[in-house]
Every structure is written in C-alpha cells, then in structure tokens.
Amino acid sequence: QRQASSDSACTIYSLSSGHVKCGVSVIRLSGPRTKQALRAIIASGSKNTQNGFEFEPKPRQAYLKSFYHPVSKEMIDRGLLLWFPGPASFTGEDSCEFQVHGSLAVIAAMLDALGQCDGLRPAEPGEFTKRAFFGGKLDLTEVEGLADLIHAETEAQRKQALLQSTGALARLYDSWRKRLIRCAAHLEAYIDFAEEEQIEGGVILQLTRELNTVKAEIRDHLNDQRQGELLRDGVRTCIVGAPNVGKSSLLNMLCQRSVSIVTPQAGTTRDIIETMHNFGGYPVVFADTAGLRRQTSDAIELEGMQRAKQWINQSDLILLVADARELATLDSSQSKSLTNYIEKYLNDLDIQLDLYNGNVLKLVANKTDTLTTDELKNLHKLSNILTISCLQPTNEALQRFLQALEQQLQQLCGTPRAEHPRITHMRYRQQLERCIEHIDIFLSDYKPDVYPDMAIAAQKLRQSVRCIERITGHVSCEDILDVVFKDFCIGK
Ligand code: GDP
Ligand code: ZN
C-alpha cells in the first residue's frame, strides 16, 4: 500500500477550468472537510434559511443552488453543485464541484469564499491527482497518461494518452509484476518447507518456463521502434541539403501548411530553434539547422555545424533536399543510381549517418518548376522520392507531398491500440530492461541440476519485481514523483 500524502488531512480547493473568461467555470474541492465547506457556501446566513447546514446532498447528483460568501453573507452566484463522497471519487476522498459563471469576478469571489472556510487551502499543481495516486486510485502510468491527455495536441496523441490514462499499461505491468511475485513466492515457499534435495525437478522447470515467458513478453513490448515515445514527444525531423537547394523554403512551406503546436518545452536543443507542428494527427518537431556548409573556418559557424550534425543523428526523420535538375538526369531504370546519388550527396555534405536506430531518410527533389515535362516524368519514375516545388507548389503536388509525409509519420508513430499499449517514457524502457537483466541473472544461477542458495536466488528475483514497481509507483520513489507531478496544471 502506498504511503499517505504528507497532509491529506487538509482539504484542498482549486479552479479546475482555466483562468479565462468563459461560460462555465469549475471549482473543485477534495478532503475531509468538503461537506462542511459546501454547506457553508450554500447557507445564506439569514436566520430562517440556515438550512444549508443540514443540507444532505445525494452522491453524484447536480443541485442548482445559490452560493454565498461565508463571512459577508453576500450572494456570489447561482450555479450547480455536485457531491462525490469518498472512496468512489476521483481522489478517493470526499470531494465536490461547483460550476459557476466563468467570469473572473465570480471565480475570484468563490475562491475567496472557500479560503474563508475552516481547514481549506488552495491546491498545488497536480495535487488532486497526487491524492488519487496515494489513495490507490491510479498508478503512475495512469497519472502520466492523464498528464499527457491534458497536454495532448494531436488526435493520435489523444488516443494514446487516453488508453494509458485508463490503465492499459497499468494492467500489463501489473500482470507481469504479479507473475514475477508468484515465482518468487513459490521459491520462498521451498526455502521454508523443504530440504534442498527434496525440490522436484518439475517445479524448477515450471518456474524457469514461466520466467522465460514473462521475459519474452517484456522483450516483445520493448521491441517497439520507440513508436509510443515518438508519438508522445514528436517526430524529430531535420531538413538537410546543400546550400540553396531550398531547405528554408521547404521548412517555411511546411510550417505554413501545418497547425503549429505551442509547447512549453520548445527549444530544448541549445541554439537550434525547434518548433512543433501537427501533420494529420502526428506531431513533428522541426529544427532549423541552417548553415550546414562544408567548408568554413569561422569558429562559431563550425560550432553551429557540429550541433546541426548532432541533431541530424538524433533525428527520427531526415528530409534530404536535393535539386530536382540533378535528380532528373539519373537513370530511373537503375535503382542503384539513386542510392549512389544519396551516398555521394551525404558524403559531399560531410554527413555520417548511422541509420540503425529506426530513423528514416527521405529524399526530397525540390524546384520541380525548373524541369521540362519530360524531365519531370523521368523524375517521377524514381521510386521512394518526394517531389515538390517550394516556389510554385501546385495544389496537387502539395497534397501528394503532404500525404506522403503523413504516411511516413504514421509508419514511425504507429497506431495506438488497446491490445498493445506502448512505452511512452524512457523511464519505463530503462526499468523494463533492468527487469529482464535481473531475471537473466536469476536464470543463470538457477539451473535444473544446480541448487544455489535459495534465499539469495529469491532475492534476485525480487529485484526484477522492484523494477516494475518503480514504473507503476508501487514502491515509494520520491525522485520520480517530483518529476511526474512537476508538469501538472493547477486544478488537476
Ligand atoms: P537553402 O539555402 O537550402 O535554405 O535554400 P533557400 O530556401 O534559401 O532557397 C535558395 C534559393 O532557391 C532562393 O532564391 C529560393 O527562392 C530558391 N528556391 C527555393 N525553392 C525553389 C523552387 O521550388 N523553385 C525555384 N525555382 N527556386 C526555389
Ligand atoms: Zn536557408
């Protein structure tokens, strides 16, 4: 069971909708004094209508009520009140919701009124969710899924976050955890009840088989080409090519044709300007790596080039821009000629790519407007190449280009599915890899005809359980909690 939050005795309140003018605003409360507070807010104070103090709300039912300031007794607004008694609430505690008119004045008056109620204080960012976590309502993957759902910018991101916030990963990880615990418990039972020589070979075989099965399932889950992470964090995309081939023009065109995404984490790679964009539901992070030129003696420019090259190798998608004129002269009947061209081009640019990490390179032939019809036909015969004129894009060419780009993104990000929840955080991946390592250490010690010290062997197996528990938050891990809840909004 999880340790209790430091001051769960406190009742917290917060505006859960944004601090902007809107039709309806939602203010939430959670904690043991919720019912007293809601009663104080609906009691008008005049002698014959003190019945607010006896008001007995039914769970999860909306009441239309007048809300009063408990000190000035002045009416603030008329709105809806909902009561969610614990433990069947989001936080697991008694909680309630006030829905009031969304003006800044009403919100300010309501928050002031709640501040006057006994034992209430404003909630910290993410504190409602933190209470839900400590109350055992959500595990950490669900908490992080919820944070992602709140921050989701594209349709595919929303789907993935929704699955995770409703427990798709939690169930998977918990099933592995339970199976590993069962294996360890099995082993421990023998330590207590049997002499070493009495252990049946069959039991050992069964244990080994189960561990190998769990291991294979985790391996399979890890072998995902980072699709979930790409969808969550955005597909890092760079545009490279020789000077004047139209890199900036392409970047500008793509940025104009996409919905830009505002992210608080933008610009994480120093000195390279990053922007996030939505292409057909898939998030793309562009970096402007302008100035990737081969020969330069300027120190600052050299430094910039170094960074740009680093970025290229960290990119998930590389758009290599070339002049359509050059490509049009290639022999389309020879598939090798394009590969050779790309190799030579990269070499001329002094770019070494290790295309092993799942990243993809796409050749873009720009300036098709400079070609004759025949040349363009020849160019279209080359397979696996995108064509565009950034200067004079026809609607048809642009559609084709964007469609091909979206298709590529879809391949990189995959499709979120309930049956196959995906790793969305590096942290999960690292712990799962360690989990496998611990299972392997155990298996290498423990063979059918070798009987190691059982207590030590069982302990090693318990280590693998702990790795999974670090993902889900079953073991206390303050450092992880700080990171997880840091990015939460107020009121959630
Ligand atoms: P960069 O150096 O690779 O970033 O190239 P720019 O985007 O700055 O473009 C270099 C030059 O090529 C500019 O004069 C552009 O107007 C021109 N240019 C870019 N795209 C096209 C195109 O599709 N057709 C033609 N004809 N010119 C283009
Ligand atoms: Zn440029």
Short mmCIF file of C-alpha atoms and ligand atoms in Angstrom, two decimals:
data_model
loop_
_atom_site.label_atom_id
_atom_site.label_comp_id
_atom_site.label_asym_id
_atom_site.label_seq_id
_atom_site.Cartn_x
_atom_site.Cartn_y
_atom_site.Cartn_z
CA GLN A 1 0.00 0.00 0.00
CA ARG A 2 1.18 3.48 -0.77
CA GLN A 3 2.29 5.87 1.90
CA ALA A 4 -0.17 8.64 2.66
CA SER A 5 0.38 12.10 1.28
CA SER A 6 2.04 14.46 3.73
CA ASP A 7 -1.07 16.42 4.66
CA SER A 8 -4.09 14.58 3.38
CA ALA A 9 -5.86 15.84 6.49
CA CYS A 10 -6.11 19.14 4.66
CA THR A 11 -8.99 19.88 2.35
CA ILE A 12 -7.86 21.46 -0.90
CA TYR A 13 -9.70 23.59 -3.43
CA SER A 14 -8.88 24.91 -6.86
CA LEU A 15 -10.26 26.33 -10.04
CA SER A 16 -10.10 23.40 -12.44
CA SER A 17 -11.03 25.26 -15.59
CA GLY A 18 -8.70 27.95 -16.90
CA HIS A 19 -8.29 31.46 -15.53
CA VAL A 20 -10.04 32.97 -18.52
CA LYS A 21 -13.48 34.38 -19.19
CA CYS A 22 -15.74 31.53 -20.22
CA GLY A 23 -19.31 30.30 -19.97
CA VAL A 24 -18.87 27.99 -17.03
CA SER A 25 -16.03 27.55 -14.57
CA VAL A 26 -15.45 24.51 -12.40
CA ILE A 27 -14.10 24.73 -8.88
CA ARG A 28 -13.19 21.51 -7.12
CA LEU A 29 -12.69 20.51 -3.50
CA SER A 30 -11.22 17.38 -2.01
CA GLY A 31 -10.60 16.28 1.56
CA PRO A 32 -12.35 15.52 4.85
CA ARG A 33 -13.89 18.98 5.32
CA THR A 34 -15.51 19.11 1.91
CA LYS A 35 -19.07 18.65 3.15
CA GLN A 36 -18.78 21.35 5.84
CA ALA A 37 -17.37 23.73 3.24
CA LEU A 38 -20.11 23.13 0.70
CA ARG A 39 -22.72 23.56 3.41
CA ALA A 40 -21.13 26.85 4.49
CA ILE A 41 -21.19 28.11 0.90
CA ILE A 42 -24.90 27.38 0.36
CA ALA A 43 -26.05 28.71 3.77
CA SER A 44 -27.27 32.27 3.19
CA GLY A 45 -26.87 33.28 6.82
CA SER A 46 -30.31 34.78 7.29
CA LYS A 47 -31.96 33.12 10.30
CA ASN A 48 -34.82 31.33 8.59
CA THR A 49 -32.72 29.86 5.79
CA GLN A 50 -29.88 28.39 7.81
CA ASN A 51 -30.85 25.02 6.38
CA GLY A 52 -27.62 24.93 4.35
CA PHE A 53 -26.06 23.45 7.44
CA GLU A 54 -28.40 20.47 7.33
CA PHE A 55 -28.20 20.00 3.57
CA GLU A 56 -27.58 16.33 2.83
CA PRO A 57 -26.54 16.04 -0.80
CA LYS A 58 -27.06 12.82 -2.70
CA PRO A 59 -23.93 11.42 -4.33
CA ARG A 60 -23.19 12.41 -7.93
CA GLN A 61 -26.33 14.47 -8.34
CA ALA A 62 -26.47 18.03 -9.65
CA TYR A 63 -28.17 20.66 -7.46
CA LEU A 64 -28.99 24.16 -8.62
CA LYS A 65 -28.06 26.36 -5.63
CA SER A 66 -27.21 29.90 -4.63
CA PHE A 67 -23.67 30.31 -3.35
CA TYR A 68 -22.88 32.77 -0.56
CA HIS A 69 -19.73 34.20 0.94
CA PRO A 70 -19.50 32.66 4.44
CA VAL A 71 -18.27 35.91 6.05
CA SER A 72 -20.03 38.75 4.22
CA LYS A 73 -23.11 36.53 3.67
CA GLU A 74 -23.42 38.12 0.27
CA MET A 75 -24.67 36.01 -2.59
CA ILE A 76 -21.89 35.32 -5.14
CA ASP A 77 -23.59 33.39 -7.92
CA ARG A 78 -26.16 30.74 -8.66
CA GLY A 79 -24.80 27.51 -10.09
CA LEU A 80 -24.53 23.75 -9.93
CA LEU A 81 -23.21 21.74 -7.04
CA LEU A 82 -22.12 18.11 -7.22
CA TRP A 83 -21.12 15.91 -4.29
CA PHE A 84 -18.76 12.93 -4.71
CA PRO A 85 -18.31 11.11 -1.40
CA GLY A 86 -15.13 9.03 -0.97
CA PRO A 87 -13.96 6.45 -1.72
CA ALA A 88 -15.86 6.39 -5.02
CA SER A 89 -14.43 9.71 -6.18
CA PHE A 90 -11.51 10.69 -8.40
CA THR A 91 -9.22 11.31 -5.43
CA GLY A 92 -10.77 8.64 -3.25
CA GLU A 93 -11.62 11.36 -0.73
CA ASP A 94 -14.84 13.29 -0.19
CA SER A 95 -14.96 15.85 -2.95
CA CYS A 96 -17.32 18.27 -4.64
CA GLU A 97 -17.58 20.51 -7.64
CA PHE A 98 -19.05 23.99 -8.00
CA GLN A 99 -20.00 25.03 -11.51
CA VAL A 100 -20.34 28.80 -11.65
CA HIS A 101 -20.43 31.51 -14.29
CA GLY A 102 -16.98 31.85 -15.75
CA SER A 103 -16.23 35.50 -15.11
CA LEU A 104 -13.04 36.49 -13.38
CA ALA A 105 -15.07 38.27 -10.66
CA VAL A 106 -17.21 35.23 -9.86
CA ILE A 107 -14.14 32.99 -9.78
CA ALA A 108 -12.26 35.40 -7.51
CA ALA A 109 -15.23 35.68 -5.11
CA MET A 110 -15.72 31.91 -4.97
CA LEU A 111 -12.04 31.25 -4.30
CA ASP A 112 -12.06 33.93 -1.60
CA ALA A 113 -15.17 32.37 -0.03
CA LEU A 114 -13.57 28.92 0.07
CA GLY A 115 -10.42 30.40 1.56
CA GLN A 116 -12.56 31.57 4.49
CA CYS A 117 -13.84 28.05 5.24
CA ASP A 118 -12.21 26.11 8.08
CA GLY A 119 -9.38 23.77 7.16
CA LEU A 120 -9.27 24.63 3.47
CA ARG A 121 -6.26 25.69 1.45
CA PRO A 122 -5.56 26.17 -2.27
CA ALA A 123 -4.37 23.05 -4.07
CA GLU A 124 -0.91 22.80 -5.54
CA PRO A 125 -0.49 21.87 -9.21
CA GLY A 126 -1.38 18.21 -9.68
CA GLU A 127 -2.44 17.77 -6.06
CA PHE A 128 -5.83 16.22 -6.83
CA THR A 129 -4.10 13.63 -8.99
CA LYS A 130 -1.42 13.12 -6.37
CA ARG A 131 -4.13 12.27 -3.87
CA ALA A 132 -5.71 9.88 -6.37
CA PHE A 133 -2.30 8.20 -6.70
CA PHE A 134 -1.71 7.93 -2.95
CA GLY A 135 -5.30 6.79 -2.50
CA GLY A 136 -4.53 3.87 -4.81
CA LYS A 137 -6.95 5.11 -7.49
CA LEU A 138 -4.30 5.50 -10.17
CA ASP A 139 -0.86 4.05 -10.71
CA LEU A 140 1.97 6.21 -12.04
CA THR A 141 1.47 5.21 -15.67
CA GLU A 142 -2.16 6.29 -15.38
CA VAL A 143 -1.08 9.55 -13.77
CA GLU A 144 1.36 10.19 -16.61
CA GLY A 145 -1.29 9.20 -19.14
CA LEU A 146 -3.62 11.74 -17.58
CA ALA A 147 -0.96 14.45 -17.79
CA ASP A 148 -0.44 13.56 -21.45
CA LEU A 149 -4.18 13.65 -22.09
CA ILE A 150 -4.35 17.16 -20.67
CA HIS A 151 -1.43 18.20 -22.87
CA ALA A 152 -2.44 16.21 -25.97
CA GLU A 153 -2.18 18.36 -29.09
CA THR A 154 -2.95 15.92 -31.86
CA GLU A 155 -5.59 13.26 -32.42
CA ALA A 156 -3.14 10.34 -32.28
CA GLN A 157 -1.61 11.72 -29.09
CA ARG A 158 -5.06 11.96 -27.54
CA LYS A 159 -5.80 8.30 -28.34
CA GLN A 160 -2.54 7.09 -26.87
CA ALA A 161 -2.91 9.20 -23.73
CA LEU A 162 -6.49 8.10 -23.22
CA LEU A 163 -5.53 4.43 -23.37
CA GLN A 164 -2.73 4.94 -20.89
CA SER A 165 -4.79 7.08 -18.51
CA THR A 166 -7.47 4.40 -18.38
CA GLY A 167 -5.00 1.75 -17.35
CA ALA A 168 -3.84 -0.08 -20.49
CA LEU A 169 -0.19 0.00 -19.39
CA ALA A 170 -1.05 -0.32 -15.70
CA ARG A 171 -2.81 -3.63 -16.30
CA LEU A 172 0.01 -5.01 -18.44
CA TYR A 173 2.74 -4.05 -15.97
CA ASP A 174 0.72 -5.26 -13.02
CA SER A 175 0.20 -8.66 -14.63
CA TRP A 176 3.96 -9.07 -15.09
CA ARG A 177 4.54 -7.89 -11.56
CA LYS A 178 2.06 -10.41 -10.14
CA ARG A 179 3.54 -13.28 -12.15
CA LEU A 180 7.08 -12.47 -11.02
CA ILE A 181 5.91 -12.18 -7.43
CA ARG A 182 4.25 -15.57 -7.73
CA CYS A 183 7.50 -17.08 -8.99
CA ALA A 184 9.45 -15.57 -6.11
CA ALA A 185 6.84 -16.71 -3.62
CA HIS A 186 6.99 -20.22 -5.00
CA LEU A 187 10.69 -20.26 -4.45
CA GLU A 188 10.43 -18.83 -0.96
CA ALA A 189 7.91 -21.49 -0.04
CA TYR A 190 10.60 -24.07 -0.66
CA ILE A 191 13.09 -22.25 1.49
CA ASP A 192 10.69 -22.58 4.39
CA PHE A 193 9.26 -26.01 3.90
CA ALA A 194 11.66 -28.23 2.03
CA GLU A 195 15.15 -29.56 2.17
CA GLU A 196 17.14 -28.64 -0.90
CA GLU A 197 17.34 -32.18 -2.19
CA GLN A 198 13.57 -32.55 -1.99
CA ILE A 199 12.83 -29.91 -4.63
CA GLU A 200 11.21 -31.55 -7.55
CA GLY A 201 12.72 -31.05 -10.97
CA GLY A 202 9.23 -30.38 -12.30
CA VAL A 203 8.76 -27.34 -10.13
CA ILE A 204 12.06 -25.87 -11.26
CA LEU A 205 11.19 -26.49 -14.86
CA GLN A 206 7.84 -24.80 -14.42
CA LEU A 207 9.42 -21.77 -12.75
CA THR A 208 12.05 -21.43 -15.46
CA ARG A 209 9.43 -21.71 -18.15
CA GLU A 210 7.23 -19.04 -16.61
CA LEU A 211 10.16 -16.66 -16.18
CA ASN A 212 11.19 -17.17 -19.78
CA THR A 213 7.65 -16.46 -20.91
CA VAL A 214 7.44 -13.22 -18.94
CA LYS A 215 10.85 -12.26 -20.25
CA ALA A 216 9.78 -12.87 -23.84
CA GLU A 217 6.65 -10.76 -23.36
CA ILE A 218 8.67 -7.87 -21.95
CA ARG A 219 11.19 -8.17 -24.80
CA ASP A 220 8.35 -8.02 -27.28
CA HIS A 221 6.97 -4.93 -25.57
CA LEU A 222 10.40 -3.28 -25.66
CA ASN A 223 10.85 -4.02 -29.33
CA ASP A 224 8.56 -1.22 -30.50
CA GLN A 225 10.79 1.09 -32.57
CA ARG A 226 10.00 3.73 -29.95
CA GLN A 227 6.64 4.39 -31.61
CA GLY A 228 4.89 5.43 -28.41
CA GLU A 229 7.68 7.81 -27.46
CA LEU A 230 7.79 9.33 -30.95
CA LEU A 231 4.07 9.99 -30.80
CA ARG A 232 4.29 11.48 -27.34
CA ASP A 233 7.38 13.63 -27.84
CA GLY A 234 7.06 14.41 -31.54
CA VAL A 235 8.98 13.06 -34.52
CA ARG A 236 12.25 14.97 -34.62
CA THR A 237 12.66 15.98 -38.20
CA CYS A 238 15.53 17.76 -39.85
CA ILE A 239 15.89 19.24 -43.27
CA VAL A 240 19.37 18.96 -44.72
CA GLY A 241 20.99 19.55 -48.07
CA ALA A 242 23.48 21.68 -49.97
CA PRO A 243 23.28 25.47 -49.87
CA ASN A 244 20.50 26.98 -51.99
CA VAL A 245 18.59 23.78 -52.67
CA GLY A 246 15.61 25.26 -50.84
CA LYS A 247 15.81 23.98 -47.24
CA SER A 248 14.50 27.19 -45.71
CA SER A 249 11.82 27.41 -48.37
CA LEU A 250 10.69 23.87 -47.59
CA LEU A 251 10.64 24.49 -43.85
CA ASN A 252 8.60 27.65 -44.33
CA MET A 253 6.18 25.92 -46.63
CA LEU A 254 5.66 23.01 -44.25
CA CYS A 255 5.22 25.28 -41.26
CA GLN A 256 2.56 27.27 -43.10
CA ARG A 257 0.73 24.09 -44.10
CA SER A 258 0.57 22.65 -40.61
CA VAL A 259 -1.06 23.54 -37.36
CA SER A 260 1.64 24.77 -35.07
CA ILE A 261 1.73 23.36 -31.58
CA VAL A 262 2.67 25.53 -28.66
CA THR A 263 4.88 23.61 -26.27
CA PRO A 264 6.36 24.69 -23.01
CA GLN A 265 9.44 22.54 -23.66
CA ALA A 266 10.29 24.13 -27.00
CA GLY A 267 13.91 24.94 -27.74
CA THR A 268 15.48 22.23 -25.65
CA THR A 269 18.39 21.74 -28.00
CA ARG A 270 20.53 24.79 -27.40
CA ASP A 271 20.85 27.26 -30.23
CA ILE A 272 18.78 25.21 -32.63
CA ILE A 273 15.29 26.62 -32.93
CA GLU A 274 12.72 23.88 -32.51
CA THR A 275 9.08 24.17 -33.49
CA MET A 276 6.25 21.65 -33.09
CA HIS A 277 3.68 21.01 -35.78
CA ASN A 278 0.70 18.79 -36.33
CA PHE A 279 0.57 16.86 -39.61
CA GLY A 280 -2.59 14.79 -39.87
CA GLY A 281 -2.59 13.98 -36.17
CA TYR A 282 1.12 13.31 -35.82
CA PRO A 283 3.39 15.72 -34.01
CA VAL A 284 6.58 16.82 -35.71
CA VAL A 285 9.46 18.73 -34.17
CA PHE A 286 11.39 20.75 -36.71
CA ALA A 287 14.80 22.13 -36.10
CA ASP A 288 16.22 24.83 -38.26
CA THR A 289 19.72 23.59 -38.99
CA ALA A 290 20.53 26.45 -41.32
CA GLY A 291 24.15 26.86 -42.23
CA LEU A 292 25.24 23.30 -42.74
CA ARG A 293 28.05 24.06 -45.12
CA ARG A 294 31.09 22.00 -45.80
CA GLN A 295 33.99 24.38 -45.66
CA THR A 296 34.19 27.13 -43.14
CA SER A 297 36.93 28.47 -40.95
CA ASP A 298 34.68 30.55 -38.78
CA ALA A 299 34.73 29.11 -35.25
CA ILE A 300 31.14 29.99 -34.38
CA GLU A 301 29.90 28.60 -37.65
CA LEU A 302 31.90 25.44 -37.06
CA GLU A 303 30.31 25.06 -33.66
CA GLY A 304 26.88 25.55 -35.21
CA MET A 305 27.64 22.89 -37.77
CA GLN A 306 28.72 20.49 -35.06
CA ARG A 307 25.37 20.95 -33.33
CA ALA A 308 23.48 20.62 -36.57
CA LYS A 309 25.23 17.33 -37.27
CA GLN A 310 24.46 16.04 -33.82
CA TRP A 311 20.86 16.93 -34.36
CA ILE A 312 20.79 15.04 -37.65
CA ASN A 313 21.85 11.83 -35.98
CA GLN A 314 19.29 12.33 -33.23
CA SER A 315 16.54 12.92 -35.76
CA ASP A 316 13.84 10.38 -36.39
CA LEU A 317 13.15 11.64 -39.87
CA ILE A 318 15.70 13.22 -42.18
CA LEU A 319 14.46 15.13 -45.20
CA LEU A 320 17.40 15.32 -47.58
CA VAL A 321 16.69 18.11 -50.04
CA ALA A 322 18.26 17.99 -53.49
CA ASP A 323 17.91 19.96 -56.69
CA ALA A 324 15.37 18.33 -58.99
CA ARG A 325 17.54 19.15 -62.01
CA GLU A 326 20.33 16.91 -60.78
CA LEU A 327 17.98 14.08 -59.98
CA ALA A 328 16.16 14.30 -63.29
CA THR A 329 19.35 13.21 -65.06
CA LEU A 330 19.55 9.96 -63.10
CA ASP A 331 18.72 6.75 -64.87
CA SER A 332 15.36 5.66 -63.49
CA SER A 333 15.83 2.09 -64.73
CA GLN A 334 18.70 1.61 -62.31
CA SER A 335 17.58 1.56 -58.73
CA LYS A 336 21.18 1.73 -57.65
CA SER A 337 21.77 5.12 -59.21
CA LEU A 338 19.56 6.83 -56.59
CA THR A 339 21.27 5.04 -53.71
CA ASN A 340 24.64 6.03 -55.13
CA TYR A 341 23.47 9.60 -55.53
CA ILE A 342 22.34 9.78 -51.89
CA GLU A 343 25.59 8.28 -50.66
CA LYS A 344 27.69 10.72 -52.63
CA TYR A 345 25.49 13.65 -51.66
CA LEU A 346 25.75 12.86 -47.95
CA ASN A 347 29.47 12.42 -48.34
CA ASP A 348 29.80 15.81 -50.05
CA LEU A 349 27.90 17.33 -47.16
CA ASP A 350 30.25 15.55 -44.76
CA ILE A 351 27.34 13.87 -43.02
CA GLN A 352 27.83 10.44 -41.50
CA LEU A 353 24.56 8.79 -40.70
CA ASP A 354 24.07 5.77 -38.52
CA LEU A 355 20.66 4.78 -39.74
CA TYR A 356 20.27 1.98 -37.24
CA ASN A 357 18.08 3.49 -34.59
CA GLY A 358 14.90 3.36 -36.59
CA ASN A 359 15.38 6.78 -38.15
CA VAL A 360 14.35 7.26 -41.73
CA LEU A 361 15.84 9.24 -44.58
CA LYS A 362 13.64 10.66 -47.31
CA LEU A 363 14.99 12.32 -50.42
CA VAL A 364 13.12 15.47 -51.46
CA ALA A 365 13.55 16.77 -55.01
CA ASN A 366 12.83 20.48 -54.89
CA LYS A 367 12.44 23.06 -57.67
CA THR A 368 10.42 20.82 -59.97
CA ASP A 369 9.23 24.05 -61.62
CA THR A 370 12.59 24.26 -63.37
CA LEU A 371 12.07 20.96 -65.18
CA THR A 372 10.55 20.24 -68.57
CA THR A 373 7.54 17.93 -68.64
CA ASP A 374 9.72 15.06 -69.84
CA GLU A 375 12.26 15.62 -67.13
CA LEU A 376 9.52 15.65 -64.53
CA LYS A 377 8.13 12.38 -65.88
CA ASN A 378 11.54 10.80 -65.59
CA LEU A 379 11.85 12.06 -62.03
CA HIS A 380 8.52 10.51 -61.07
CA LYS A 381 9.79 7.15 -62.25
CA LEU A 382 12.34 7.12 -59.44
CA SER A 383 10.79 5.34 -56.51
CA ASN A 384 10.90 6.42 -52.91
CA ILE A 385 11.42 10.08 -53.59
CA LEU A 386 9.30 13.12 -52.74
CA THR A 387 8.97 15.87 -55.32
CA ILE A 388 7.96 19.47 -54.76
CA SER A 389 8.40 23.00 -55.90
CA CYS A 390 8.53 25.17 -52.84
CA LEU A 391 8.41 28.26 -55.04
CA GLN A 392 5.36 27.33 -57.11
CA PRO A 393 3.62 24.42 -55.46
CA THR A 394 0.56 23.27 -57.35
CA ASN A 395 -2.27 22.10 -55.15
CA GLU A 396 -1.98 18.60 -56.47
CA ALA A 397 1.77 18.37 -55.91
CA LEU A 398 1.42 19.81 -52.45
CA GLN A 399 -1.32 17.35 -51.49
CA ARG A 400 0.76 14.47 -52.74
CA PHE A 401 3.77 15.68 -50.82
CA LEU A 402 1.87 16.16 -47.55
CA GLN A 403 0.15 12.81 -47.91
CA ALA A 404 3.47 11.06 -48.38
CA LEU A 405 4.84 12.88 -45.35
CA GLU A 406 1.86 11.89 -43.19
CA GLN A 407 2.17 8.30 -44.32
CA GLN A 408 5.80 8.33 -43.27
CA LEU A 409 4.87 9.79 -39.89
CA GLN A 410 2.16 7.20 -39.45
CA GLN A 411 4.73 4.48 -40.04
CA LEU A 412 7.06 6.00 -37.48
CA CYS A 413 4.40 6.56 -34.80
CA GLY A 414 2.19 3.55 -35.44
CA THR A 415 -1.40 3.48 -34.23
CA PRO A 416 -2.31 3.41 -30.55
CA ARG A 417 -4.24 0.22 -29.76
CA ALA A 418 -5.74 -1.03 -26.53
CA GLU A 419 -4.36 -4.57 -27.04
CA HIS A 420 -0.84 -3.22 -27.46
CA PRO A 421 -0.25 -0.33 -25.10
CA ARG A 422 3.11 1.23 -25.84
CA ILE A 423 6.04 2.56 -23.93
CA THR A 424 5.72 6.33 -23.77
CA HIS A 425 8.51 7.24 -21.37
CA MET A 426 12.21 6.44 -21.47
CA ARG A 427 11.90 5.68 -17.74
CA TYR A 428 9.63 2.69 -18.44
CA ARG A 429 12.05 1.35 -21.03
CA GLN A 430 15.04 1.60 -18.70
CA GLN A 431 13.27 -0.17 -15.85
CA LEU A 432 11.94 -2.93 -18.10
CA GLU A 433 15.44 -3.55 -19.45
CA ARG A 434 16.74 -3.80 -15.91
CA CYS A 435 13.89 -6.15 -15.03
CA ILE A 436 14.99 -8.52 -17.79
CA GLU A 437 18.59 -8.28 -16.59
CA HIS A 438 17.55 -9.38 -13.10
CA ILE A 439 15.55 -12.28 -14.46
CA ASP A 440 18.57 -13.30 -16.52
CA ILE A 441 20.88 -13.14 -13.51
CA PHE A 442 18.48 -15.37 -11.64
CA LEU A 443 18.13 -17.84 -14.51
CA SER A 444 21.87 -18.12 -14.98
CA ASP A 445 22.30 -19.06 -11.31
CA TYR A 446 19.39 -21.35 -11.19
CA LYS A 447 19.50 -24.41 -13.35
CA PRO A 448 17.59 -27.68 -13.01
CA ASP A 449 20.58 -29.58 -11.62
CA VAL A 450 22.15 -26.77 -9.66
CA TYR A 451 20.75 -25.70 -6.30
CA PRO A 452 22.06 -22.31 -5.31
CA ASP A 453 21.33 -20.63 -2.02
CA MET A 454 17.57 -20.37 -2.32
CA ALA A 455 17.18 -17.27 -0.19
CA ILE A 456 19.70 -15.36 -2.33
CA ALA A 457 18.12 -16.63 -5.52
CA ALA A 458 14.68 -15.50 -4.42
CA GLN A 459 16.07 -12.10 -3.55
CA LYS A 460 17.49 -11.71 -7.02
CA LEU A 461 14.09 -12.46 -8.42
CA ARG A 462 12.51 -9.87 -6.14
CA GLN A 463 14.82 -7.30 -7.75
CA SER A 464 13.06 -7.81 -11.06
CA VAL A 465 9.73 -7.14 -9.37
CA ARG A 466 11.08 -3.92 -7.92
CA CYS A 467 11.97 -2.59 -11.39
CA ILE A 468 8.36 -2.84 -12.46
CA GLU A 469 7.18 -1.34 -9.21
CA ARG A 470 9.38 1.66 -9.87
CA ILE A 471 7.43 2.25 -13.08
CA THR A 472 4.00 1.93 -11.53
CA GLY A 473 4.82 3.63 -8.23
CA HIS A 474 4.16 0.58 -6.07
CA VAL A 475 7.39 1.34 -4.25
CA SER A 476 7.98 4.79 -2.92
CA CYS A 477 10.21 6.81 -5.18
CA GLU A 478 10.15 10.49 -4.26
CA ASP A 479 12.53 11.47 -7.05
CA ILE A 480 10.23 10.05 -9.70
CA LEU A 481 7.11 11.57 -8.12
CA ASP A 482 8.66 15.03 -8.16
CA VAL A 483 9.29 14.77 -11.88
CA VAL A 484 5.89 13.29 -12.67
CA PHE A 485 3.86 15.88 -10.81
CA LYS A 486 6.03 18.86 -11.72
CA ASP A 487 4.35 19.33 -15.11
CA PHE A 488 0.78 19.11 -13.88
CA CYS A 489 -1.62 22.01 -14.14
CA ILE A 490 -3.27 23.63 -11.18
CA GLY A 491 -6.70 22.18 -10.56
CA LYS A 492 -5.87 18.67 -11.72
P1 GDP B 1 18.58 26.94 -48.60
O1 GDP B 1 19.87 27.65 -48.68
O2 GDP B 1 18.73 25.48 -48.89
O3 GDP B 1 17.86 27.17 -47.31
O4 GDP B 1 17.67 27.49 -49.79
P2 GDP B 1 16.58 28.63 -49.73
O5 GDP B 1 15.29 28.12 -49.26
O6 GDP B 1 17.15 29.80 -49.01
O7 GDP B 1 16.44 28.93 -51.29
C1 GDP B 1 17.54 29.25 -52.10
C2 GDP B 1 17.05 29.88 -53.38
O8 GDP B 1 16.29 28.94 -54.14
C3 GDP B 1 16.13 31.05 -53.14
O9 GDP B 1 16.41 32.06 -54.10
C4 GDP B 1 14.75 30.49 -53.38
O10 GDP B 1 13.83 31.45 -53.83
C5 GDP B 1 15.01 29.45 -54.43
N1 GDP B 1 14.04 28.38 -54.40
C6 GDP B 1 13.59 27.69 -53.33
N2 GDP B 1 12.67 26.76 -53.69
C7 GDP B 1 12.55 26.87 -55.03
C8 GDP B 1 11.75 26.19 -56.02
O11 GDP B 1 10.97 25.28 -55.73
N3 GDP B 1 11.89 26.57 -57.31
C9 GDP B 1 12.75 27.57 -57.68
N4 GDP B 1 12.81 27.88 -58.96
N5 GDP B 1 13.50 28.23 -56.78
C10 GDP B 1 13.42 27.90 -55.49
ZN ZN B 2 18.44 28.65 -45.91
#
